[in-house]
Coordinates of C-alpha atoms and ligand atoms in Angstrom, one line a residue:
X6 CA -12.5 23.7 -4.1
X7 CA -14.6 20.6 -3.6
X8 CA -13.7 18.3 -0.5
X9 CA -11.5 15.8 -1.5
X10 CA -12.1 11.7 -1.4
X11 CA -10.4 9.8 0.7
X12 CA -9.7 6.2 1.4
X13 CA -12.1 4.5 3.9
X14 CA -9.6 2.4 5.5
X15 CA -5.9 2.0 5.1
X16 CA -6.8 -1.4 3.8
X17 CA -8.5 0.4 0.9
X18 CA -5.7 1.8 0.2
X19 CA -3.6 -1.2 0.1
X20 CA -5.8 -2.6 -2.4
X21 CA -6.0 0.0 -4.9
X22 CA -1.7 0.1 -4.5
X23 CA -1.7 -3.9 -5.0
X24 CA -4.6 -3.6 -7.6
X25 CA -2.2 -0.8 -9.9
X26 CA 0.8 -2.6 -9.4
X27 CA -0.2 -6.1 -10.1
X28 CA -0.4 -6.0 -13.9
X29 CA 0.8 -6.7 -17.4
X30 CA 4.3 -6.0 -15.9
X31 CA 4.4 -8.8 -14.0
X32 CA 3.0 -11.4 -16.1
X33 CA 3.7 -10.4 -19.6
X34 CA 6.8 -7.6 -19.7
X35 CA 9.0 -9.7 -16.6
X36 CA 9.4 -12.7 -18.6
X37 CA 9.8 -10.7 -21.8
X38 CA 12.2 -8.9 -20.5
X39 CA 14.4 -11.7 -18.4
X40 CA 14.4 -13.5 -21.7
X41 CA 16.0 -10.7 -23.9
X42 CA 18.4 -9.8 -21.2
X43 CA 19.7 -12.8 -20.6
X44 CA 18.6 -14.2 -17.3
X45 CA 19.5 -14.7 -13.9
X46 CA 21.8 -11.4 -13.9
X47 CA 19.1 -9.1 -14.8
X48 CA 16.6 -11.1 -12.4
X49 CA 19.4 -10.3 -9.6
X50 CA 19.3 -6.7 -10.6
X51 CA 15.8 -6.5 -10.6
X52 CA 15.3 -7.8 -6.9
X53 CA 18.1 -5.5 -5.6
X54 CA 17.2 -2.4 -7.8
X55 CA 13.0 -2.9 -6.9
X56 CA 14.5 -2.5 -3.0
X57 CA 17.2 -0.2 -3.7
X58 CA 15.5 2.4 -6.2
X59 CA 12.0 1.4 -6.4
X60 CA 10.8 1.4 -2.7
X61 CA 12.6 4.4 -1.7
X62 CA 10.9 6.4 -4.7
X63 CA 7.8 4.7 -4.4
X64 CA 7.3 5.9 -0.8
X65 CA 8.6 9.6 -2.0
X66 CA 5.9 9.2 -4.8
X67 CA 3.0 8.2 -2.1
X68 CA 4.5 11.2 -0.4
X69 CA 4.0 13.5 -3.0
X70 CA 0.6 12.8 -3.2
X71 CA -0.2 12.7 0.5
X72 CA 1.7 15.7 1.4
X73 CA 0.5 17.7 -1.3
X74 CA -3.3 15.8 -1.7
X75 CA -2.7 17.0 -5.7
X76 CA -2.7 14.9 -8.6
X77 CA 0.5 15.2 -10.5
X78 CA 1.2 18.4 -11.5
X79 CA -0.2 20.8 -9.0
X80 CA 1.5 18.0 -6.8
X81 CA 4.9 18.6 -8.4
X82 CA 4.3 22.1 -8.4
X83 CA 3.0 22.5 -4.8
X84 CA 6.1 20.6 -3.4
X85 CA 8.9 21.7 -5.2
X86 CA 7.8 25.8 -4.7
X87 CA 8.6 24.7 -1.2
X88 CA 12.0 23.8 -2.8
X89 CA 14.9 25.8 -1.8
X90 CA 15.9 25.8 -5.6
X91 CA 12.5 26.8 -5.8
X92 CA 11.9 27.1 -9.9
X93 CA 7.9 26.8 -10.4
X94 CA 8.4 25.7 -14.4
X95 CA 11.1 22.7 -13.5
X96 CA 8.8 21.1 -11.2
X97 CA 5.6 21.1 -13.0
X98 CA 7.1 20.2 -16.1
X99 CA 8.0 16.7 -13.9
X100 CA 4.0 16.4 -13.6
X101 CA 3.7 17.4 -17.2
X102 CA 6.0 14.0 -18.0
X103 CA 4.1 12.0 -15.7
X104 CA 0.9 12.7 -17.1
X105 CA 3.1 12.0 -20.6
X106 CA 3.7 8.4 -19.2
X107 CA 0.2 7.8 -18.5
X108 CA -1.3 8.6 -22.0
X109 CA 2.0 6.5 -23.7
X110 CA 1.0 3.0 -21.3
X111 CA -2.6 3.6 -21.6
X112 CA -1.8 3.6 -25.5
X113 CA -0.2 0.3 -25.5
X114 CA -1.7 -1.1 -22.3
X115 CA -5.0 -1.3 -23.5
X116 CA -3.4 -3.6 -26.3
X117 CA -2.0 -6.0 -24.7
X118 CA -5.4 -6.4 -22.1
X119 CA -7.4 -7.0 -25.2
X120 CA -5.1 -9.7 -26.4
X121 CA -5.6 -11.3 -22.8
X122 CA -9.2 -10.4 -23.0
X123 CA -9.4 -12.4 -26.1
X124 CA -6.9 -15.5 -24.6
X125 CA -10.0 -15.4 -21.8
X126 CA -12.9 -15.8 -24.8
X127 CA -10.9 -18.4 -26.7
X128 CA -10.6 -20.5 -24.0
X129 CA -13.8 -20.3 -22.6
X130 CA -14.8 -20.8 -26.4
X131 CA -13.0 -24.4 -25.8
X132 CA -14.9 -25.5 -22.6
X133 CA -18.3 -25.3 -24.3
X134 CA -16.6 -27.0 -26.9
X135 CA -18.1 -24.7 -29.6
X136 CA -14.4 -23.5 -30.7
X137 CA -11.7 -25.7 -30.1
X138 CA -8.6 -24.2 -29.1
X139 CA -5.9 -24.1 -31.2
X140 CA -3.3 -22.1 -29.8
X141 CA -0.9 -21.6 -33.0
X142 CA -3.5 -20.2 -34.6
X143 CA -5.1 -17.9 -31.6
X144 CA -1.9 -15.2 -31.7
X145 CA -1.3 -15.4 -35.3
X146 CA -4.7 -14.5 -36.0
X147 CA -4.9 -12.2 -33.5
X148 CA -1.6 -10.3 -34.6
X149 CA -3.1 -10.6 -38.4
X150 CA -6.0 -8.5 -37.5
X151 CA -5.7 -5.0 -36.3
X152 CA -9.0 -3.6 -36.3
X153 CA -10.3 -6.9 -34.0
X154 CA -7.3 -6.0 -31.5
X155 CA -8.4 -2.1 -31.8
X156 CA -11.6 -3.0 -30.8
X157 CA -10.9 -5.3 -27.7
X158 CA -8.7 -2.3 -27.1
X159 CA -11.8 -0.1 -27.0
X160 CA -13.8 -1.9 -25.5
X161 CA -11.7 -2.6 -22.3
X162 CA -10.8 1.0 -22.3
X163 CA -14.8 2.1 -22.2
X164 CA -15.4 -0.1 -19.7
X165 CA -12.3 1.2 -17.5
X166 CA -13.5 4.5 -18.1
X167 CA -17.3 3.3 -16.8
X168 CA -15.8 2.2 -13.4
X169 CA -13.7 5.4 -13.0
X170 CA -16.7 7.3 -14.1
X171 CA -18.5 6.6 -11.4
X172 CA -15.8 7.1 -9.0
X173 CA -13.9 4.0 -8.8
X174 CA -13.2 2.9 -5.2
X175 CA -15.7 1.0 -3.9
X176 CA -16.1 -1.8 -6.9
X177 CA -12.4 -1.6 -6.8
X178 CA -11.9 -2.6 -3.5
X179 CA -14.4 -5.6 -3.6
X180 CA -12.9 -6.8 -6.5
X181 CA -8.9 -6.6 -5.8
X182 CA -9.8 -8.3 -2.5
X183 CA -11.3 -11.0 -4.1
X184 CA -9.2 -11.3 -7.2
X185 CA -5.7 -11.5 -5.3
X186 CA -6.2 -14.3 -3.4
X187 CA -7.7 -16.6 -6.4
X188 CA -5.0 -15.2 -8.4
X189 CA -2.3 -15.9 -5.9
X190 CA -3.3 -19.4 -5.3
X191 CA -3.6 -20.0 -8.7
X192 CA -0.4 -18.8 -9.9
X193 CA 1.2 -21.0 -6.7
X194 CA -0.6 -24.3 -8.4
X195 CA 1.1 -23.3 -12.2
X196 CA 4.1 -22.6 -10.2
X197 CA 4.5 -26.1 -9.1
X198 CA 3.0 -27.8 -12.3
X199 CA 5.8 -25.9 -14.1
X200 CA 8.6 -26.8 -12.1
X201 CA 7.8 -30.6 -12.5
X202 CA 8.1 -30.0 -16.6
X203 CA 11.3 -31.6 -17.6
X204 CA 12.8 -28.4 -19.1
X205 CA 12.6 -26.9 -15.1
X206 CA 16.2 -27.3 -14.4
X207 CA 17.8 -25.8 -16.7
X208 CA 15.2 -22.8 -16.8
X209 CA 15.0 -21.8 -12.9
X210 CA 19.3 -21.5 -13.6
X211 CA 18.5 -19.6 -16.4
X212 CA 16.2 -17.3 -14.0
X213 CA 18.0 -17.8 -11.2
X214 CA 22.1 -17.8 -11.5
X215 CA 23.1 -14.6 -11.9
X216 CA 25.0 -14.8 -15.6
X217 CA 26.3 -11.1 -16.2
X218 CA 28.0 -11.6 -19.6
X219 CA 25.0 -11.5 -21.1
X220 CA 23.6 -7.8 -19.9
X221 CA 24.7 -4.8 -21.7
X222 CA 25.1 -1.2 -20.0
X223 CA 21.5 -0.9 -21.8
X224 CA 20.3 -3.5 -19.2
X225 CA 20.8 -1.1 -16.4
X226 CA 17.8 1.1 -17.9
X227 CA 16.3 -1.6 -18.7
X228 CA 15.9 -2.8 -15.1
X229 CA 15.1 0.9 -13.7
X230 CA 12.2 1.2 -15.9
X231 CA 10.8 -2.2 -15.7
X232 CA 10.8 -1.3 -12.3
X233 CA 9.0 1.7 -12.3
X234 CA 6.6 0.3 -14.9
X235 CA 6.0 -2.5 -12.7
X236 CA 5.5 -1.0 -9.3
X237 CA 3.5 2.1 -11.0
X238 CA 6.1 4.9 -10.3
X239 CA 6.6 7.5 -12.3
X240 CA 3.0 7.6 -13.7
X241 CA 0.8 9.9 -11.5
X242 CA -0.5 6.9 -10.1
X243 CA 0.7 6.9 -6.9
X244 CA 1.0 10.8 -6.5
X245 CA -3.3 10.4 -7.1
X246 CA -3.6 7.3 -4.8
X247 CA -1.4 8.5 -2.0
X248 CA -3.0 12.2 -2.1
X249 CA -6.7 10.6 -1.3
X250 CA -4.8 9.2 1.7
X251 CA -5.1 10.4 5.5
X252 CA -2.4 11.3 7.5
X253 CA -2.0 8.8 9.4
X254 CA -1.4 5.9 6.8
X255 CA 2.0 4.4 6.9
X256 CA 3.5 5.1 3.6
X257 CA 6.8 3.4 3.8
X258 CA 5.4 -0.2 5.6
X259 CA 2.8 -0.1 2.6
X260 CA 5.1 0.5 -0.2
X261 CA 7.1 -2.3 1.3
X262 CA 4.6 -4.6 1.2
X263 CA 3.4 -3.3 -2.2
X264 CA 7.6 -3.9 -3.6
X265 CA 7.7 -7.0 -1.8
X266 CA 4.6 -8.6 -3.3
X267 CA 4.9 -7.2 -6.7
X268 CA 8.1 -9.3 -7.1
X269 CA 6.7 -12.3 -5.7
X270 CA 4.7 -12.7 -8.3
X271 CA 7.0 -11.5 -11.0
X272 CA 9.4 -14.0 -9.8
X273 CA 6.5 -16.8 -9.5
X274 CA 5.6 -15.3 -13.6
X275 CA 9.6 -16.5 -13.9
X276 CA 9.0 -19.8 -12.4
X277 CA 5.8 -20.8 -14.4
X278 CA 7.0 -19.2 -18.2
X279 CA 10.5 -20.7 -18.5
X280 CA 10.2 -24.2 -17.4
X281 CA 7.4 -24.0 -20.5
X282 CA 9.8 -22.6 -22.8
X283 CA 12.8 -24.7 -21.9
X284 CA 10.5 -28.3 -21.8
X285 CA 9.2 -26.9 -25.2
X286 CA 12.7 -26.7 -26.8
X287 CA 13.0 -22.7 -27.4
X288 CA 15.8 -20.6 -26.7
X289 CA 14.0 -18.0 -24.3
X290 CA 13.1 -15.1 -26.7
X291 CA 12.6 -11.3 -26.9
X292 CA 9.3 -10.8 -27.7
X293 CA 6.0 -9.6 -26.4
X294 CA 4.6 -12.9 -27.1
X295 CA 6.0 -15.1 -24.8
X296 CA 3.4 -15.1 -22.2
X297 CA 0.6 -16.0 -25.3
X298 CA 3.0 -17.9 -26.6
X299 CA 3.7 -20.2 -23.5
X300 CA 1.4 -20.5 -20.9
X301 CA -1.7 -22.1 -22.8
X302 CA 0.9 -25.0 -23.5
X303 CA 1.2 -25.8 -19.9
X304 CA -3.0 -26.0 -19.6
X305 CA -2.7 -28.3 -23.2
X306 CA -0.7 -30.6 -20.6
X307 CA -3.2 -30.3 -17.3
X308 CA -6.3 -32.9 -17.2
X309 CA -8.5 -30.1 -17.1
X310 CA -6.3 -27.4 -18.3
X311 CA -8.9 -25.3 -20.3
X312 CA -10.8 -24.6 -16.9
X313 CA -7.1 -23.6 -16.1
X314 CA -6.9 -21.4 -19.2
X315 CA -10.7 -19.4 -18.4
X316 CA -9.4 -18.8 -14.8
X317 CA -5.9 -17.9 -15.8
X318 CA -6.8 -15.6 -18.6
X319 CA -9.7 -13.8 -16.2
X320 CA -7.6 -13.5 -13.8
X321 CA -4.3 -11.8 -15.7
X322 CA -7.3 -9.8 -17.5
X323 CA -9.0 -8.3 -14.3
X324 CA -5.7 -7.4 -12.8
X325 CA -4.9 -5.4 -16.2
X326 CA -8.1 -3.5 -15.8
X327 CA -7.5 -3.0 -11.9
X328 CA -3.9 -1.7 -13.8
X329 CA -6.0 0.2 -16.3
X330 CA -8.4 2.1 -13.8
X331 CA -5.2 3.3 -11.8
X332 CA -3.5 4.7 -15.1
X333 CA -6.9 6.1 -16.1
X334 CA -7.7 7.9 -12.3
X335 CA -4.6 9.5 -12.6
X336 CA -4.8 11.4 -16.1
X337 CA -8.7 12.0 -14.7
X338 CA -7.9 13.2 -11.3
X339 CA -5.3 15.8 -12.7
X340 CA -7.7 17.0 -15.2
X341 CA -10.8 17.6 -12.4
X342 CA -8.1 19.1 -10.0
X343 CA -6.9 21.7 -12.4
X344 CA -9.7 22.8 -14.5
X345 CA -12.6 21.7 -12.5
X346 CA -14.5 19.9 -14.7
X347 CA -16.5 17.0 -13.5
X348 CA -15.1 13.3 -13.2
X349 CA -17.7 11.8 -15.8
X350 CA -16.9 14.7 -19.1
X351 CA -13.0 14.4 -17.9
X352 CA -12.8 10.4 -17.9
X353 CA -14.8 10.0 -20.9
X354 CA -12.5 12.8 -23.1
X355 CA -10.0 10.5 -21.9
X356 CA -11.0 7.6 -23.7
X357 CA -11.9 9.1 -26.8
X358 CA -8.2 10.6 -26.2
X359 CA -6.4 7.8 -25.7
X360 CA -8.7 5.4 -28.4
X361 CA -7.7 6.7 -30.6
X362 CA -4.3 6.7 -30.3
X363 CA -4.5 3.0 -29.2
X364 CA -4.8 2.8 -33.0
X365 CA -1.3 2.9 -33.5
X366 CA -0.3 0.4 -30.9
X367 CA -3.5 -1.7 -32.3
X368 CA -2.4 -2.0 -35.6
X369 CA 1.7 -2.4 -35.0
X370 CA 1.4 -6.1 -36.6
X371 CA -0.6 -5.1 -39.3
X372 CA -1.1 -2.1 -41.4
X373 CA 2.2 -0.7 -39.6
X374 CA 3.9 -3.7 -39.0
X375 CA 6.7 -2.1 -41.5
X376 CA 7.1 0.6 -39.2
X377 CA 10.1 -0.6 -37.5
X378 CA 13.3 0.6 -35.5
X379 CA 16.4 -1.8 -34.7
X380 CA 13.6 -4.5 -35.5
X381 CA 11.1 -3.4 -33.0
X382 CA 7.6 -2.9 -34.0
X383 CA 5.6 0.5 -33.1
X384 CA 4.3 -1.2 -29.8
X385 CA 8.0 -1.9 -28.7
X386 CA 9.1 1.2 -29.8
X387 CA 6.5 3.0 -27.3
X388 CA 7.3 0.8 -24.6
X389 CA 11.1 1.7 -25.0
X390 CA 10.3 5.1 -25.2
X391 CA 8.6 4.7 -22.1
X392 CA 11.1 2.4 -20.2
X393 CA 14.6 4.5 -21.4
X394 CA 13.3 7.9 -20.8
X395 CA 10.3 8.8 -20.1
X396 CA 10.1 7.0 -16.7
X397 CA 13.4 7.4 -15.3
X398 CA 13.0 10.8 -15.9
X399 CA 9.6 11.2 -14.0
X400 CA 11.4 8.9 -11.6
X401 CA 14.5 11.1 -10.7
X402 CA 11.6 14.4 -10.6
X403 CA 10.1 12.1 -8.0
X404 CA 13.6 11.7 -6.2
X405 CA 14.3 15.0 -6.1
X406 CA 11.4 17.2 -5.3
X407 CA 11.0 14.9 -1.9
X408 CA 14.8 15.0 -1.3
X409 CA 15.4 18.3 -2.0
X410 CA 12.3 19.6 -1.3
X411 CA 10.4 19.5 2.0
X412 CA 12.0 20.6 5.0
X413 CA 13.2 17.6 7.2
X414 CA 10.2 18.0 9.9
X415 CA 7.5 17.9 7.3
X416 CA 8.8 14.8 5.5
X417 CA 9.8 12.8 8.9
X418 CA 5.8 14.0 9.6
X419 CA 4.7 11.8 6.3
X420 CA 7.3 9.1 7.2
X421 CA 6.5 8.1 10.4
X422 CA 3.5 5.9 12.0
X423 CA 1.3 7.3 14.6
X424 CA 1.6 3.9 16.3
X425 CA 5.0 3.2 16.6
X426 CA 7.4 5.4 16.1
X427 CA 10.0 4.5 13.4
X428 CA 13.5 5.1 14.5
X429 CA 15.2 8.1 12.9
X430 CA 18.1 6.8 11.2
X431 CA 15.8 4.7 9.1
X432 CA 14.2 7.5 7.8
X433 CA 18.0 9.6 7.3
X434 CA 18.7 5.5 5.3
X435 CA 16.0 6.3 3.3
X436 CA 16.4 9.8 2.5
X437 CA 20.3 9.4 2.1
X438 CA 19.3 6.9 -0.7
X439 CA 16.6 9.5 -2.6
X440 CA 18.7 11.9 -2.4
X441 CA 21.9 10.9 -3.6
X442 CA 21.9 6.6 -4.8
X443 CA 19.1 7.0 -7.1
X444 CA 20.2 10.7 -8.6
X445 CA 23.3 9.3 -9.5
X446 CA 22.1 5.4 -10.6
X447 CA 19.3 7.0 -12.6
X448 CA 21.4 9.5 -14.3
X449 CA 24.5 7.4 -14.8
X450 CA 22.2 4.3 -16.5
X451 CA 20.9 7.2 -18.4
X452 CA 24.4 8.2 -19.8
X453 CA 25.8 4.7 -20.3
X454 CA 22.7 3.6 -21.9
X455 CA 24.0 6.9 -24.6
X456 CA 27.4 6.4 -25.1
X457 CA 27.1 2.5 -25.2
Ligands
LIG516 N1 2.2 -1.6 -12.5 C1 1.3 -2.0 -13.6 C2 1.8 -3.4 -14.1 O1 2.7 -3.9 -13.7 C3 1.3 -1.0 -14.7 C4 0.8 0.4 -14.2 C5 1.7 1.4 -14.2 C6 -0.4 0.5 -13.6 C7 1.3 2.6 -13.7 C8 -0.8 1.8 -13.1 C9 0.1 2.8 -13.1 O2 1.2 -3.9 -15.0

């Protein structure tokens, strides 16, 4: 078997985690989501459930891969044979649902970058003045025409599959390090332009007091899965990333930076979306658009605001391809690591793959835009799919293949730092939690999600 890659620093590493989990999760589904579910409640669960459930699973998932150094299902496989309820089939079929997940977001992931890929042209259209921008027009138009989104959709997916191609680490690195500082300190300038709208104080209560009539038992799923979907758990991403790691990386200081930044800047997304929507007069909605919908009014309001709306938009559409590339290495990885088949014919039967099934997603507001379930389109229906099931379920595989798995010394091996050695009953916190707190809040939001 061919020497595997690893990362040349732990720094690299961080980069590629902070470069997968900043995304389309952050900027475009938190909102979306906060806004159907009602508000400060769900934001409440979000935070407690991204520490509670996502951090301890993230750290098993890094695990998985580092322990293992497999991508997903040889990983699944190779830890839970080591499982006292050793059953070879259950375990790999956990990688089989991962892999699942990947091919499902990449499907609908790829949309949405090429709607921000076109926000990015649009605006840039405005500075040079050759195409003013009019943004009722931009979405409509864009939503009107499914074979211009397919093709933004193809586009940004071949040019993913170029960078991973060529193995994807170094132009990665450079680029997540440069991009998350510009992005941060641009999103901290919106942030305060926002909150000096006049609709800000009735929109950070709406974000940020915690409301619980308006959740359902649904929301509970709801908030596992944005989770997962937003710190990349339960997609092979992490397993891949964290089996390219050395030992001697700290996984659980890393995936608490990764948690804690990642809702940062969902919470910042909050901050900058709903003061728009609340100065603008709406009732915060339920739909994908919101982000499309809202942020190009706030640039309509700054002095030079379409400079605002080129760096915005090329910002939010770099950090879906750094997304993208991580999604894409996964399904690639797994492929070379199982049937040994080199990284450039495996990445680029991976686009063709998941091209054309992008045509469904592509075309949801169009030619399909009658296919519909309790009023969602095709696009929300894959995302649902993904949210309520697919991801909890990879999740809980996750939680207990690490919990139940690995004998104590071998896990407290992955958990601990060379440098200083973390105190034990941290690590017994931890596991208590994987084993037993996110089982039963996984499976129980599972069930109630059901019956309700
Ligand atoms: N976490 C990314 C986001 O928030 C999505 C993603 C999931 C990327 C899984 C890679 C792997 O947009």
């Amino acid at each position: 078997m061919r020497s595997r890659i690893v990362w040349k620093s732990s720094y690299a590493f961080y980069l590629a985690a902070i470069g997968s989990s900043f995304g389309l999760g952050n900027l475009w589904r938190f909102p979306y989501v906060v806004g159907s579910n009602g508000g400060g409640g769900f934001v409440l669960m979000y935070v407690v459930l991204a520490l509670l459930v996502g951090l301890p699973v993230l750290i098993a998932e890094l695990m998985l891969g580092q322990s293992t150094q497999r991508s997903s299902t040889m990983a699944f496989a190779k830890s839970g044979s080591r499982n006292r309820f050793s059953h070879y089939f259950i375990w790999r079929s956990f990688g089989w649902l991962a892999n699942a997940a990947v091919v499902l977001l990449i499907s609908y992931y790829a949309v949405i970058s090429g709607w921000v890929f076109f926000f990015f042209l649009r605006f840039l259209g405005g500075v040079f003045e050759f195409e003013p921008f009019r943004l009722s027009r931009t979405f409509s138009f864009l939503m009107e025409n499914g074979w211009l989104q397919f093709g933004l959709c193809v586009a940004h997916l071949t040019l993913a599959g170029s960078i991973v191609s060529k193995g994807f680490r170094e132009g990665l690195e450079r680029w997540v390090g440069f991009i998350m500082p510009v992005f941060g300190v641009l999103l901290l300038y919106l942030v305060v332009q926002a909150v000096s709208l006049p609709g800000a104080g009735d929109a950070l209560r709406f974000i940020f007091y915690p409301k619980f009539d308006n959740l359902s038992w649904e929301s509970l799923i709801q908030v596992i899965g944005h989770v997962f979907f937003t710190l990349s758990i339960g997609m092979a991403t992490m397993t891949v990333y964290g089996s390219y790691l050395r030992e001697d990386v700290n996984i659980p200081a890393a995936g608490f930076r990764v948690t804690l930044l990642d809702i940062s800047i969902s919470l910042c997304s909050g901050m900058i979306i709903f003061p728009i929507v609340y100065t603008a007069g709406h009732i915060p909605g339920a739909d994908p658009s919101i982000l499309f919908k809202t942020v190009p009014l706030l640039f309509d309001n700054l002095r030079i605001g379409k400079f605002f709306g080129v760096a915005f938009f090329l910002c939010l559409y770099l950090a879906a391809l750094g997304a993208t590339i991580g999604l894409l290495e996964a399904g690639v990885c797994d492929l070379v690591d199982r049937r040994s088949t080199s990284r450039k014919s495996a990445t680029w039967k991976l686009v063709a793959l998941l091209s054309a099934l992008a045509f469904f997603p592509a075309f949801s507001s169009s030619l399909f835009k009658t296919v519909q379930y309790h009023g969602m389109s095709l696009l929300q229906i894959l995302d649902s799919l993904l949210i309520n099931a697919v991801l909890p379920l990879v999740g809980l595989g996750v939680a207990l293949t690490i919990g139940f798995g690995d004998d104590d010394a071998m896990r407290f091996k992955y958990f601990r730092d060379l440098d200083s050695v973390r105190p034990r009953w941290i690590y017994r916190q931890w596991l208590f939690i994987l084993k037993y707190v996110v089982p039963v809040l996984i499976v129980s939001a599972m069930i109630l999600r059901w019956i309700s």
